[in-house]
Amino acid sequence: MPYFTTSDGTEIYYTDQGQGQPVLLSHGWPLSSDAWQIEVKLLADNGYRAIAHDRRGHGRSAKTYTGNDMDTYARDLSELIEHLDLTNLVVIGHSTGGGEVVRYAAQHGVGRVAKVITAGAVPPLMVKTENNPDGLPIEAFDGIRAGVLKDASQFYIDLTEPFFGANREGSAVSEGAKREFWRQGMLVNLAAAYDCVKAFSETDFTEDLTALTVPIFIAHGDDDQIVPITDAALKSAELVKDGTLKVYPGAPHGIYGDYQTELDQDILAFIKK
């Protein structure tokens, strides 16, 4: 399995499949690059080089106690991309990964990144503050931290319900999809899982979004119970210079089913355009 060692000695796992223009995918919390398996194959099948990494502390990467913050995540990504010498690069991020690729593209990726795609992404800022009164109260994120500390395994099982919209009438999400979410979640070490909550909820990406000069496709389900669209995609679309917003009616946070099928075709179309 391919690993890359960052400048602070952290081993990062990644998968690299296909040939052609590079497309790098960044996963959400508490998952791993396995969350992108369908997209990696789809991109490789369509003539692209698909790369997906496990964020530090997640999946098969080193179980880090330090560096579980958005600046370090973006730096890790930058070092991996420089190591692979990727140019004309498309970066794709879901949820926390959306924040990671936006920060990378804005602060490290000038001259390398051609396009950005986000889905259910956390920018510009999730938590409620004086300058972000529409955000979610800090107590919501304190509850996530408490759940992870008390019984991470059960917490991840419970989280699959709102994540996939399985608590909505007519949901068709499979038991297998929920178990796969749990499996990936259980690979995260506790310190990384705990600290990443602060990273995805309290990092302000406003300046990163305004700094982007490349086209960005912003995808979001309007029934996202994890990252509400009004606090995220709708605001992000107003901040970027060259953005395309697409709202997926009834779609949850998790990329699955009909939402995944439509999103994947939109990803291919946006890259090709």
CSV table of C-alpha atoms in Angstrom, one decimal:
chain,number,residue,atom,x,y,z
A,1,MET,CA,0.0,0.0,0.0
A,2,PRO,CA,1.4,3.5,-0.9
A,3,TYR,CA,2.4,5.7,2.0
A,4,PHE,CA,3.8,9.2,2.1
A,5,THR,CA,5.6,10.7,5.1
A,6,THR,CA,5.0,14.3,5.9
A,7,SER,CA,7.6,16.9,7.1
A,8,ASP,CA,6.6,16.2,10.7
A,9,GLY,CA,7.0,12.4,10.3
A,10,THR,CA,3.4,11.4,9.9
A,11,GLU,CA,2.6,8.5,7.5
A,12,ILE,CA,-0.3,9.2,5.2
A,13,TYR,CA,-1.9,6.4,3.3
A,14,TYR,CA,-3.2,7.1,-0.2
A,15,THR,CA,-4.6,5.2,-3.2
A,16,ASP,CA,-3.6,6.2,-6.8
A,17,GLN,CA,-5.6,4.6,-9.7
A,18,GLY,CA,-5.9,5.4,-13.4
A,19,GLN,CA,-4.1,7.6,-15.8
A,20,GLY,CA,-4.8,11.1,-17.1
A,21,GLN,CA,-5.6,14.5,-15.5
A,22,PRO,CA,-5.3,14.1,-11.7
A,23,VAL,CA,-8.3,14.3,-9.5
A,24,LEU,CA,-7.8,14.2,-5.7
A,25,LEU,CA,-10.6,13.3,-3.3
A,26,SER,CA,-10.8,14.3,0.4
A,27,HIS,CA,-13.2,12.4,2.7
A,28,GLY,CA,-15.4,13.5,5.6
A,29,TRP,CA,-15.2,12.9,9.3
A,30,PRO,CA,-14.9,10.2,10.7
A,31,LEU,CA,-14.3,8.3,7.5
A,32,SER,CA,-11.4,7.4,5.2
A,33,SER,CA,-10.6,7.3,1.5
A,34,ASP,CA,-12.8,4.2,1.3
A,35,ALA,CA,-15.7,6.6,1.3
A,36,TRP,CA,-14.7,7.5,-2.3
A,37,GLN,CA,-14.3,4.0,-3.7
A,38,ILE,CA,-17.1,4.4,-6.3
A,39,GLU,CA,-15.8,7.8,-7.4
A,40,VAL,CA,-12.2,6.6,-7.7
A,41,LYS,CA,-13.2,3.7,-10.0
A,42,LEU,CA,-15.6,6.0,-12.0
A,43,LEU,CA,-12.9,8.6,-12.5
A,44,ALA,CA,-10.3,6.0,-13.5
A,45,ASP,CA,-12.8,4.4,-15.9
A,46,ASN,CA,-13.3,7.8,-17.5
A,47,GLY,CA,-9.7,8.5,-18.2
A,48,TYR,CA,-8.6,10.3,-15.0
A,49,ARG,CA,-5.9,9.6,-12.4
A,50,ALA,CA,-7.9,9.3,-9.2
A,51,ILE,CA,-6.1,9.8,-5.9
A,52,ALA,CA,-7.6,9.6,-2.4
A,53,HIS,CA,-5.9,9.8,0.9
A,54,ASP,CA,-6.7,8.9,4.5
A,55,ARG,CA,-6.4,12.1,6.6
A,56,ARG,CA,-3.9,11.9,9.5
A,57,GLY,CA,-5.5,10.0,12.4
A,58,HIS,CA,-8.1,8.4,10.0
A,59,GLY,CA,-8.2,5.1,8.2
A,60,ARG,CA,-4.8,3.6,7.5
A,61,SER,CA,-2.8,6.8,8.2
A,62,ALA,CA,-0.8,7.3,11.4
A,63,LYS,CA,-2.9,7.6,14.5
A,64,THR,CA,-1.8,11.1,15.4
A,65,TYR,CA,-2.2,12.9,18.7
A,66,THR,CA,-1.1,16.2,17.3
A,67,GLY,CA,-1.8,18.2,14.1
A,68,ASN,CA,-5.5,17.3,14.0
A,69,ASP,CA,-6.4,20.8,12.8
A,70,MET,CA,-7.3,22.3,9.4
A,71,ASP,CA,-4.0,24.1,8.8
A,72,THR,CA,-2.1,20.9,9.2
A,73,TYR,CA,-4.6,18.9,7.1
A,74,ALA,CA,-4.1,21.3,4.3
A,75,ARG,CA,-0.3,21.2,4.7
A,76,ASP,CA,-0.4,17.4,4.6
A,77,LEU,CA,-2.4,17.6,1.4
A,78,SER,CA,0.0,20.1,-0.1
A,79,GLU,CA,3.0,17.9,0.7
A,80,LEU,CA,1.4,14.8,-0.8
A,81,ILE,CA,0.5,16.7,-3.9
A,82,GLU,CA,4.0,18.1,-4.2
A,83,HIS,CA,5.5,14.7,-3.7
A,84,LEU,CA,3.3,13.3,-6.6
A,85,ASP,CA,4.0,16.6,-8.5
A,86,LEU,CA,0.3,16.9,-9.5
A,87,THR,CA,-0.6,19.8,-11.9
A,88,ASN,CA,-3.8,20.8,-13.7
A,89,LEU,CA,-5.4,19.2,-10.6
A,90,VAL,CA,-9.0,18.9,-9.7
A,91,VAL,CA,-9.6,18.6,-5.9
A,92,ILE,CA,-12.9,17.2,-4.5
A,93,GLY,CA,-14.0,17.3,-0.9
A,94,HIS,CA,-16.9,16.1,1.0
A,95,SER,CA,-17.9,17.6,4.4
A,96,THR,CA,-14.7,18.1,6.4
A,97,GLY,CA,-12.8,17.3,3.2
A,98,GLY,CA,-14.6,20.2,1.5
A,99,GLY,CA,-13.0,22.5,4.0
A,100,GLU,CA,-9.6,20.8,3.6
A,101,VAL,CA,-9.5,21.2,-0.2
A,102,VAL,CA,-10.8,24.8,-0.1
A,103,ARG,CA,-8.0,25.7,2.3
A,104,TYR,CA,-5.4,23.8,0.3
A,105,ALA,CA,-6.5,25.4,-3.0
A,106,ALA,CA,-6.5,28.9,-1.5
A,107,GLN,CA,-3.3,28.8,0.5
A,108,HIS,CA,-1.1,26.2,-1.2
A,109,GLY,CA,-2.5,25.2,-4.5
A,110,VAL,CA,-2.1,28.2,-6.7
A,111,GLY,CA,-0.5,27.1,-10.0
A,112,ARG,CA,-1.5,23.5,-9.4
A,113,VAL,CA,-5.2,23.5,-8.9
A,114,ALA,CA,-7.5,23.9,-11.9
A,115,LYS,CA,-10.9,23.3,-10.3
A,116,VAL,CA,-12.5,22.7,-6.9
A,117,ILE,CA,-15.6,20.6,-6.2
A,118,THR,CA,-17.3,20.4,-2.8
A,119,ALA,CA,-20.2,18.3,-1.6
A,120,GLY,CA,-22.0,18.9,1.7
A,121,ALA,CA,-18.9,20.9,2.7
A,122,VAL,CA,-18.4,22.7,6.0
A,123,PRO,CA,-17.3,26.2,4.7
A,124,PRO,CA,-17.6,29.0,5.4
A,125,LEU,CA,-18.1,28.4,9.1
A,126,MET,CA,-20.4,25.9,11.0
A,127,VAL,CA,-20.4,27.2,14.6
A,128,LYS,CA,-22.5,30.1,15.8
A,129,THR,CA,-20.4,33.2,16.7
A,130,GLU,CA,-21.0,36.9,17.0
A,131,ASN,CA,-20.1,37.3,13.3
A,132,ASN,CA,-21.9,34.1,12.3
A,133,PRO,CA,-25.3,34.2,14.2
A,134,ASP,CA,-26.9,31.7,11.9
A,135,GLY,CA,-24.4,28.9,12.8
A,136,LEU,CA,-25.0,25.9,15.0
A,137,PRO,CA,-24.6,26.4,18.7
A,138,ILE,CA,-21.3,25.2,20.2
A,139,GLU,CA,-23.4,22.8,22.4
A,140,ALA,CA,-24.1,20.8,19.2
A,141,PHE,CA,-20.4,20.1,18.7
A,142,ASP,CA,-19.8,19.6,22.4
A,143,GLY,CA,-22.4,16.8,22.1
A,144,ILE,CA,-20.5,15.2,19.3
A,145,ARG,CA,-17.3,15.3,21.4
A,146,ALA,CA,-19.1,13.8,24.4
A,147,GLY,CA,-20.6,11.0,22.3
A,148,VAL,CA,-17.2,10.1,20.8
A,149,LEU,CA,-15.6,10.0,24.3
A,150,LYS,CA,-18.3,8.0,25.9
A,151,ASP,CA,-18.9,5.3,23.3
A,152,ALA,CA,-17.6,6.0,19.9
A,153,SER,CA,-18.8,2.8,18.4
A,154,GLN,CA,-22.5,3.4,19.4
A,155,PHE,CA,-22.2,7.1,18.5
A,156,TYR,CA,-21.1,6.2,14.9
A,157,ILE,CA,-23.9,3.7,14.6
A,158,ASP,CA,-26.5,6.3,15.7
A,159,LEU,CA,-24.9,9.0,13.5
A,160,THR,CA,-25.6,6.9,10.4
A,161,GLU,CA,-29.4,7.7,10.7
A,162,PRO,CA,-29.2,11.5,10.1
A,163,PHE,CA,-26.0,11.1,8.0
A,164,PHE,CA,-27.8,9.1,5.3
A,165,GLY,CA,-31.3,10.5,6.0
A,166,ALA,CA,-32.3,7.0,7.2
A,167,ASN,CA,-34.6,8.7,9.7
A,168,ARG,CA,-36.7,10.1,6.8
A,169,GLU,CA,-39.8,8.4,5.5
A,170,GLY,CA,-39.1,6.5,2.3
A,171,SER,CA,-35.3,6.2,2.9
A,172,ALA,CA,-33.8,3.4,0.9
A,173,VAL,CA,-30.3,3.4,2.5
A,174,SER,CA,-29.0,-0.1,3.1
A,175,GLU,CA,-27.9,-1.7,6.3
A,176,GLY,CA,-24.6,-2.4,4.5
A,177,ALA,CA,-24.0,1.3,3.9
A,178,LYS,CA,-24.5,2.1,7.5
A,179,ARG,CA,-22.2,-0.7,8.6
A,180,GLU,CA,-19.5,0.5,6.2
A,181,PHE,CA,-19.8,4.0,7.8
A,182,TRP,CA,-19.3,2.4,11.2
A,183,ARG,CA,-16.4,0.3,10.0
A,184,GLN,CA,-14.5,3.4,8.7
A,185,GLY,CA,-15.3,5.4,11.8
A,186,MET,CA,-13.8,2.8,14.0
A,187,LEU,CA,-10.5,3.2,12.3
A,188,VAL,CA,-10.0,6.7,13.7
A,189,ASN,CA,-8.0,7.1,16.8
A,190,LEU,CA,-9.8,8.9,19.6
A,191,ALA,CA,-7.6,11.9,19.8
A,192,ALA,CA,-7.9,12.6,16.1
A,193,ALA,CA,-11.7,12.0,16.1
A,194,TYR,CA,-12.2,14.4,19.1
A,195,ASP,CA,-9.9,17.2,17.8
A,196,CYS,CA,-11.3,17.0,14.3
A,197,VAL,CA,-14.7,18.2,15.6
A,198,LYS,CA,-13.1,21.5,16.4
A,199,ALA,CA,-11.4,21.6,13.0
A,200,PHE,CA,-14.5,21.1,11.0
A,201,SER,CA,-16.8,23.2,13.1
A,202,GLU,CA,-14.7,26.2,14.3
A,203,THR,CA,-12.5,26.8,11.3
A,204,ASP,CA,-13.5,30.0,9.4
A,205,PHE,CA,-13.0,29.5,5.6
A,206,THR,CA,-14.3,32.9,4.5
A,207,GLU,CA,-11.0,34.2,3.4
A,208,ASP,CA,-10.1,31.0,1.6
A,209,LEU,CA,-13.3,31.1,-0.4
A,210,THR,CA,-12.8,34.8,-1.4
A,211,ALA,CA,-9.2,34.0,-2.3
A,212,LEU,CA,-10.1,31.3,-4.8
A,213,THR,CA,-9.7,32.3,-8.4
A,214,VAL,CA,-10.4,28.9,-10.0
A,215,PRO,CA,-13.9,27.6,-10.8
A,216,ILE,CA,-15.6,25.8,-8.0
A,217,PHE,CA,-18.7,23.5,-8.1
A,218,ILE,CA,-20.6,23.6,-4.8
A,219,ALA,CA,-23.0,20.7,-4.4
A,220,HIS,CA,-25.3,20.3,-1.4
A,221,GLY,CA,-28.5,18.4,-0.5
A,222,ASP,CA,-31.3,20.5,0.9
A,223,ASP,CA,-32.1,17.9,3.5
A,224,ASP,CA,-28.6,17.7,4.9
A,225,GLN,CA,-29.0,17.2,8.7
A,226,ILE,CA,-25.3,17.3,9.4
A,227,VAL,CA,-24.2,20.4,7.6
A,228,PRO,CA,-27.3,22.5,7.0
A,229,ILE,CA,-27.3,24.0,3.5
A,230,THR,CA,-28.3,27.5,4.7
A,231,ASP,CA,-25.1,27.8,6.9
A,232,ALA,CA,-22.8,26.3,4.2
A,233,ALA,CA,-23.3,26.0,0.5
A,234,LEU,CA,-25.7,29.0,0.1
A,235,LYS,CA,-23.2,31.3,1.9
A,236,SER,CA,-20.1,29.8,0.2
A,237,ALA,CA,-21.7,30.5,-3.3
A,238,GLU,CA,-22.0,34.2,-2.4
A,239,LEU,CA,-18.3,34.4,-1.4
A,240,VAL,CA,-16.5,32.8,-4.4
A,241,LYS,CA,-15.6,34.5,-7.6
A,242,ASP,CA,-16.4,31.7,-10.0
A,243,GLY,CA,-18.9,29.4,-8.4
A,244,THR,CA,-21.6,27.1,-9.6
A,245,LEU,CA,-24.1,26.0,-7.0
A,246,LYS,CA,-26.3,23.0,-7.3
A,247,VAL,CA,-28.9,22.0,-4.7
A,248,TYR,CA,-30.1,18.4,-4.7
A,249,PRO,CA,-33.7,18.2,-3.5
A,250,GLY,CA,-34.2,15.8,-0.6
A,251,ALA,CA,-30.6,14.7,-0.6
A,252,PRO,CA,-28.9,14.0,2.8
A,253,HIS,CA,-25.4,14.6,3.9
A,254,GLY,CA,-24.1,11.1,3.0
A,255,ILE,CA,-23.3,10.6,-0.7
A,256,TYR,CA,-25.5,7.6,-1.5
A,257,GLY,CA,-28.1,6.2,-3.9
A,258,ASP,CA,-29.8,8.5,-6.4
A,259,TYR,CA,-27.9,11.5,-5.0
A,260,GLN,CA,-24.6,9.8,-5.6
A,261,THR,CA,-25.5,8.8,-9.1
A,262,GLU,CA,-26.5,12.3,-10.0
A,263,LEU,CA,-23.6,14.0,-8.2
A,264,ASP,CA,-21.1,11.7,-9.9
A,265,GLN,CA,-22.3,12.6,-13.3
A,266,ASP,CA,-22.2,16.3,-12.4
A,267,ILE,CA,-18.6,15.8,-11.2
A,268,LEU,CA,-17.6,14.3,-14.5
A,269,ALA,CA,-19.4,17.1,-16.4
A,270,PHE,CA,-17.8,19.8,-14.4
A,271,ILE,CA,-14.3,18.4,-14.8
A,272,LYS,CA,-14.7,18.0,-18.5
A,273,LYS,CA,-16.2,21.5,-19.1
